[in-house]
């Protein structure tokens, strides 16, 4: 009885070793990480400071930006591709450097600060006077192979701040930026670097559209 028992035990012990060999033999694939930092076009208008306006002008409002939420499916870092057949793919080895909604929020702050539309851009929890409050959601950040474009979408509410408005809705917009994708015969689309660059360009378009919408309230 000891012979078969020993033989069987030895065979069972060998199984993990064999499984371990298959893992060790798997080739290492480096994960690529891409920033999401759209460049503001130099030709875009910048609001003039109040001191430069003849006759004076009331101070520019202070804007609070609350954290942008992520729409379902947009909380993952992997580059998101919609294939020609409509199926979705998250690249396991190519991703943004952070959660997309957090990266878009950071770039929204930088973009609006550079616009000169507001006297200040502050974060939630500040004790500074807040005239307007912006909150919203990142609704799209994807490469769509069906039309050969990347899309970046943001939906926002603009609310009255500390002026006694009591959170009254001042404006509501859903903006989408688009950018072309390079042609590719790969069913998963062009290389990750091209997808990330196209997504960044699409976000620049969305931020431009949002700035234009907010201009009337600055």
mmCIF file of C-alpha atoms in Angstrom:
data_model
loop_
_atom_site.group_PDB
_atom_site.id
_atom_site.type_symbol
_atom_site.label_atom_id
_atom_site.label_comp_id
_atom_site.label_asym_id
_atom_site.label_seq_id
_atom_site.Cartn_x
_atom_site.Cartn_y
_atom_site.Cartn_z
ATOM 1 C CA UNK A 1 0.000 0.000 0.000
ATOM 2 C CA UNK A 2 2.880 2.369 0.643
ATOM 3 C CA UNK A 3 4.169 2.119 -2.915
ATOM 4 C CA UNK A 4 1.070 3.451 -4.734
ATOM 5 C CA UNK A 5 0.531 6.117 -2.043
ATOM 6 C CA UNK A 6 4.062 7.436 -2.378
ATOM 7 C CA UNK A 7 3.893 7.368 -6.159
ATOM 8 C CA UNK A 8 0.585 9.216 -6.211
ATOM 9 C CA UNK A 9 1.837 11.833 -3.746
ATOM 10 C CA UNK A 10 4.934 12.401 -5.812
ATOM 11 C CA UNK A 11 2.778 12.944 -8.884
ATOM 12 C CA UNK A 12 0.617 15.484 -7.057
ATOM 13 C CA UNK A 13 3.679 17.370 -5.857
ATOM 14 C CA UNK A 14 4.952 17.548 -9.409
ATOM 15 C CA UNK A 15 1.828 19.322 -10.673
ATOM 16 C CA UNK A 16 2.545 22.695 -9.009
ATOM 17 C CA UNK A 17 6.108 22.517 -10.253
ATOM 18 C CA UNK A 18 4.939 21.997 -13.810
ATOM 19 C CA UNK A 19 2.413 24.815 -13.494
ATOM 20 C CA UNK A 20 5.119 27.080 -12.110
ATOM 21 C CA UNK A 21 7.329 26.332 -15.083
ATOM 22 C CA UNK A 22 4.611 27.445 -17.500
ATOM 23 C CA UNK A 23 4.297 30.780 -15.670
ATOM 24 C CA UNK A 24 8.040 31.313 -15.554
ATOM 25 C CA UNK A 25 8.329 30.584 -19.256
ATOM 26 C CA UNK A 26 5.732 33.237 -20.143
ATOM 27 C CA UNK A 27 7.423 36.246 -21.794
ATOM 28 C CA UNK A 28 7.438 39.497 -19.828
ATOM 29 C CA UNK A 29 5.385 42.301 -21.378
ATOM 30 C CA UNK A 30 6.077 45.808 -20.143
ATOM 31 C CA UNK A 31 3.026 47.957 -19.355
ATOM 32 C CA UNK A 32 3.067 51.248 -21.242
ATOM 33 C CA UNK A 33 1.668 54.306 -19.448
ATOM 34 C CA UNK A 34 0.622 57.499 -21.177
ATOM 35 C CA UNK A 35 -0.027 60.997 -19.791
ATOM 36 C CA UNK A 36 -3.201 62.858 -20.671
ATOM 37 C CA UNK A 37 -1.985 66.426 -21.149
ATOM 38 C CA UNK A 38 -3.643 68.297 -24.024
ATOM 39 C CA UNK A 39 -1.882 71.447 -25.156
ATOM 40 C CA UNK A 40 -3.906 74.634 -25.227
ATOM 41 C CA UNK A 41 -3.729 76.112 -28.765
ATOM 42 C CA UNK A 42 -1.735 79.341 -28.815
ATOM 43 C CA UNK A 43 -4.401 80.950 -31.016
ATOM 44 C CA UNK A 44 -7.171 80.507 -28.445
ATOM 45 C CA UNK A 45 -8.431 83.780 -26.941
ATOM 46 C CA UNK A 46 -7.489 84.629 -23.382
ATOM 47 C CA UNK A 47 -9.743 86.884 -21.316
ATOM 48 C CA UNK A 48 -8.263 90.339 -20.620
ATOM 49 C CA UNK A 49 -7.643 91.242 -16.989
ATOM 50 C CA UNK A 50 -10.117 93.670 -15.438
ATOM 51 C CA UNK A 51 -7.418 96.341 -15.089
ATOM 52 C CA UNK A 52 -6.933 96.333 -18.856
ATOM 53 C CA UNK A 53 -10.570 97.111 -19.603
ATOM 54 C CA UNK A 54 -11.354 100.818 -20.041
ATOM 55 C CA UNK A 55 -13.852 102.075 -17.493
ATOM 56 C CA UNK A 56 -13.121 99.209 -15.136
ATOM 57 C CA UNK A 57 -14.938 95.916 -14.773
ATOM 58 C CA UNK A 58 -16.289 93.890 -11.858
ATOM 59 C CA UNK A 59 -13.924 91.251 -10.564
ATOM 60 C CA UNK A 60 -13.973 87.929 -12.321
ATOM 61 C CA UNK A 61 -15.862 85.158 -10.520
ATOM 62 C CA UNK A 62 -14.151 82.404 -8.587
ATOM 63 C CA UNK A 63 -14.915 78.896 -9.816
ATOM 64 C CA UNK A 64 -14.895 75.775 -7.667
ATOM 65 C CA UNK A 65 -14.426 72.490 -9.537
ATOM 66 C CA UNK A 66 -15.710 69.465 -7.708
ATOM 67 C CA UNK A 67 -14.298 66.030 -8.487
ATOM 68 C CA UNK A 68 -15.421 64.701 -11.857
ATOM 69 C CA UNK A 69 -17.105 61.314 -11.683
ATOM 70 C CA UNK A 70 -16.459 58.493 -14.137
ATOM 71 C CA UNK A 71 -19.309 57.123 -16.214
ATOM 72 C CA UNK A 72 -19.738 53.313 -16.076
ATOM 73 C CA UNK A 73 -16.815 51.609 -17.777
ATOM 74 C CA UNK A 74 -14.575 54.684 -17.603
ATOM 75 C CA UNK A 75 -12.986 54.040 -14.232
ATOM 76 C CA UNK A 76 -10.292 51.728 -15.635
ATOM 77 C CA UNK A 77 -6.883 53.001 -16.741
ATOM 78 C CA UNK A 78 -6.474 50.741 -19.776
ATOM 79 C CA UNK A 79 -6.778 52.378 -23.200
ATOM 80 C CA UNK A 80 -10.345 51.750 -24.348
ATOM 81 C CA UNK A 81 -11.034 50.686 -27.933
ATOM 82 C CA UNK A 82 -14.362 49.995 -29.624
ATOM 83 C CA UNK A 83 -13.700 47.538 -32.427
ATOM 84 C CA UNK A 84 -15.364 47.589 -35.834
ATOM 85 C CA UNK A 85 -17.838 44.919 -34.706
ATOM 86 C CA UNK A 86 -18.910 47.024 -31.702
ATOM 87 C CA UNK A 87 -17.117 44.993 -29.038
ATOM 88 C CA UNK A 88 -14.970 46.804 -26.486
ATOM 89 C CA UNK A 89 -11.391 46.142 -25.449
ATOM 90 C CA UNK A 90 -9.337 47.488 -22.575
ATOM 91 C CA UNK A 91 -5.650 47.147 -23.369
ATOM 92 C CA UNK A 92 -4.040 45.173 -20.499
ATOM 93 C CA UNK A 93 -0.552 46.456 -21.327
ATOM 94 C CA UNK A 94 -1.220 50.103 -22.287
ATOM 95 C CA UNK A 95 -2.940 52.519 -19.925
ATOM 96 C CA UNK A 96 -3.240 56.128 -18.800
ATOM 97 C CA UNK A 97 -1.005 57.188 -15.910
ATOM 98 C CA UNK A 98 -4.057 57.550 -13.652
ATOM 99 C CA UNK A 99 -7.825 57.055 -13.572
ATOM 100 C CA UNK A 100 -9.262 58.919 -16.590
ATOM 101 C CA UNK A 101 -11.721 61.030 -14.582
ATOM 102 C CA UNK A 102 -8.946 62.265 -12.268
ATOM 103 C CA UNK A 103 -6.682 63.123 -15.199
ATOM 104 C CA UNK A 104 -9.477 64.963 -17.028
ATOM 105 C CA UNK A 105 -10.311 66.934 -13.866
ATOM 106 C CA UNK A 106 -6.686 68.001 -13.457
ATOM 107 C CA UNK A 107 -6.484 69.133 -17.084
ATOM 108 C CA UNK A 108 -9.811 70.966 -16.795
ATOM 109 C CA UNK A 109 -8.403 72.993 -13.903
ATOM 110 C CA UNK A 110 -5.250 73.845 -15.820
ATOM 111 C CA UNK A 111 -7.166 74.685 -18.990
ATOM 112 C CA UNK A 112 -9.635 77.054 -17.332
ATOM 113 C CA UNK A 113 -6.905 78.676 -15.230
ATOM 114 C CA UNK A 114 -4.989 79.443 -18.441
ATOM 115 C CA UNK A 115 -8.125 80.878 -20.072
ATOM 116 C CA UNK A 116 -8.220 83.904 -17.766
ATOM 117 C CA UNK A 117 -12.005 83.672 -17.552
ATOM 118 C CA UNK A 118 -12.088 83.329 -13.785
ATOM 119 C CA UNK A 119 -10.509 85.161 -10.905
ATOM 120 C CA UNK A 120 -9.502 81.839 -9.388
ATOM 121 C CA UNK A 121 -9.976 78.092 -9.743
ATOM 122 C CA UNK A 122 -10.386 76.421 -6.363
ATOM 123 C CA UNK A 123 -10.931 72.901 -5.098
ATOM 124 C CA UNK A 124 -13.776 71.579 -3.004
ATOM 125 C CA UNK A 125 -13.334 72.294 0.696
ATOM 126 C CA UNK A 126 -11.712 75.693 0.247
ATOM 127 C CA UNK A 127 -12.676 78.561 2.548
ATOM 128 C CA UNK A 128 -12.337 81.099 -0.235
ATOM 129 C CA UNK A 129 -15.419 82.841 -1.588
ATOM 130 C CA UNK A 130 -16.901 80.787 -4.413
ATOM 131 C CA UNK A 131 -19.127 82.414 -7.012
ATOM 132 C CA UNK A 132 -19.683 79.385 -9.242
ATOM 133 C CA UNK A 133 -19.434 75.621 -8.782
ATOM 134 C CA UNK A 134 -18.756 73.147 -11.577
ATOM 135 C CA UNK A 135 -19.517 69.451 -11.169
ATOM 136 C CA UNK A 136 -19.925 66.681 -13.686
ATOM 137 C CA UNK A 137 -18.859 63.413 -15.214
ATOM 138 C CA UNK A 138 -16.411 62.107 -17.788
ATOM 139 C CA UNK A 139 -18.694 60.390 -20.299
ATOM 140 C CA UNK A 140 -16.238 59.214 -22.971
ATOM 141 C CA UNK A 141 -12.534 58.571 -23.541
ATOM 142 C CA UNK A 142 -12.199 55.956 -26.230
ATOM 143 C CA UNK A 143 -10.950 55.095 -29.695
ATOM 144 C CA UNK A 144 -13.823 54.051 -31.949
ATOM 145 C CA UNK A 145 -12.654 52.019 -34.934
ATOM 146 C CA UNK A 146 -16.130 52.131 -36.472
ATOM 147 C CA UNK A 147 -15.653 55.727 -37.596
ATOM 148 C CA UNK A 148 -11.875 56.013 -37.177
ATOM 149 C CA UNK A 149 -12.055 58.623 -34.410
ATOM 150 C CA UNK A 150 -11.260 59.069 -30.747
ATOM 151 C CA UNK A 151 -13.858 60.685 -28.504
ATOM 152 C CA UNK A 152 -13.591 62.526 -25.199
ATOM 153 C CA UNK A 153 -16.802 63.617 -23.498
ATOM 154 C CA UNK A 154 -17.616 65.678 -20.401
ATOM 155 C CA UNK A 155 -21.087 66.458 -18.998
ATOM 156 C CA UNK A 156 -21.241 69.296 -16.428
ATOM 157 C CA UNK A 157 -23.564 71.390 -14.301
ATOM 158 C CA UNK A 158 -22.693 74.986 -13.404
ATOM 159 C CA UNK A 159 -24.197 76.046 -10.067
ATOM 160 C CA UNK A 160 -24.396 79.315 -8.182
ATOM 161 C CA UNK A 161 -21.957 79.453 -5.285
ATOM 162 C CA UNK A 162 -21.760 81.653 -2.173
ATOM 163 C CA UNK A 163 -23.764 84.532 -3.629
ATOM 164 C CA UNK A 164 -27.003 83.287 -2.119
ATOM 165 C CA UNK A 165 -28.004 81.240 -5.139
ATOM 166 C CA UNK A 166 -28.410 78.150 -2.992
ATOM 167 C CA UNK A 167 -26.971 75.804 -5.598
ATOM 168 C CA UNK A 168 -29.198 77.135 -8.346
ATOM 169 C CA UNK A 169 -28.370 75.633 -11.744
ATOM 170 C CA UNK A 170 -26.806 78.300 -13.954
ATOM 171 C CA UNK A 171 -25.960 76.135 -16.950
ATOM 172 C CA UNK A 172 -25.757 72.557 -18.160
ATOM 173 C CA UNK A 173 -23.660 71.212 -21.044
ATOM 174 C CA UNK A 174 -22.482 67.954 -22.550
ATOM 175 C CA UNK A 175 -19.427 68.473 -24.758
ATOM 176 C CA UNK A 176 -17.599 65.994 -26.965
ATOM 177 C CA UNK A 177 -14.223 66.370 -28.631
ATOM 178 C CA UNK A 178 -13.139 64.214 -31.561
ATOM 179 C CA UNK A 179 -9.819 63.472 -33.220
ATOM 180 C CA UNK A 180 -8.870 61.177 -36.125
ATOM 181 C CA UNK A 181 -7.182 57.828 -35.646
ATOM 182 C CA UNK A 182 -4.435 56.582 -37.980
ATOM 183 C CA UNK A 183 -5.567 53.876 -40.377
ATOM 184 C CA UNK A 184 -4.744 50.359 -39.247
ATOM 185 C CA UNK A 185 -5.400 46.807 -40.423
ATOM 186 C CA UNK A 186 -5.133 45.488 -36.865
ATOM 187 C CA UNK A 187 -8.588 44.542 -35.535
ATOM 188 C CA UNK A 188 -7.571 46.116 -32.200
ATOM 189 C CA UNK A 189 -6.644 49.389 -33.858
ATOM 190 C CA UNK A 190 -3.403 51.358 -34.290
ATOM 191 C CA UNK A 191 -0.493 51.162 -31.827
ATOM 192 C CA UNK A 192 -1.177 52.323 -28.243
ATOM 193 C CA UNK A 193 0.906 55.472 -28.653
ATOM 194 C CA UNK A 194 -1.262 56.597 -31.562
ATOM 195 C CA UNK A 195 -4.446 55.831 -29.613
ATOM 196 C CA UNK A 196 -3.225 57.838 -26.611
ATOM 197 C CA UNK A 197 -2.215 60.789 -28.801
ATOM 198 C CA UNK A 198 -5.596 60.792 -30.531
ATOM 199 C CA UNK A 199 -7.434 60.626 -27.189
ATOM 200 C CA UNK A 200 -5.388 63.557 -25.888
ATOM 201 C CA UNK A 201 -6.280 65.600 -28.962
ATOM 202 C CA UNK A 202 -9.949 64.711 -28.515
ATOM 203 C CA UNK A 203 -9.834 65.937 -24.920
ATOM 204 C CA UNK A 204 -8.417 69.263 -26.124
ATOM 205 C CA UNK A 205 -11.495 69.606 -28.330
ATOM 206 C CA UNK A 206 -13.841 68.869 -25.430
ATOM 207 C CA UNK A 207 -12.098 71.388 -23.161
ATOM 208 C CA UNK A 208 -12.229 74.023 -25.901
ATOM 209 C CA UNK A 209 -15.981 73.515 -26.283
ATOM 210 C CA UNK A 210 -16.515 73.706 -22.525
ATOM 211 C CA UNK A 211 -14.478 76.901 -22.253
ATOM 212 C CA UNK A 212 -16.600 78.495 -24.992
ATOM 213 C CA UNK A 213 -19.773 77.505 -23.112
ATOM 214 C CA UNK A 214 -18.493 78.969 -19.815
ATOM 215 C CA UNK A 215 -17.342 82.232 -21.389
ATOM 216 C CA UNK A 216 -20.804 83.805 -21.085
ATOM 217 C CA UNK A 217 -20.823 83.178 -17.318
ATOM 218 C CA UNK A 218 -17.367 84.560 -16.514
#
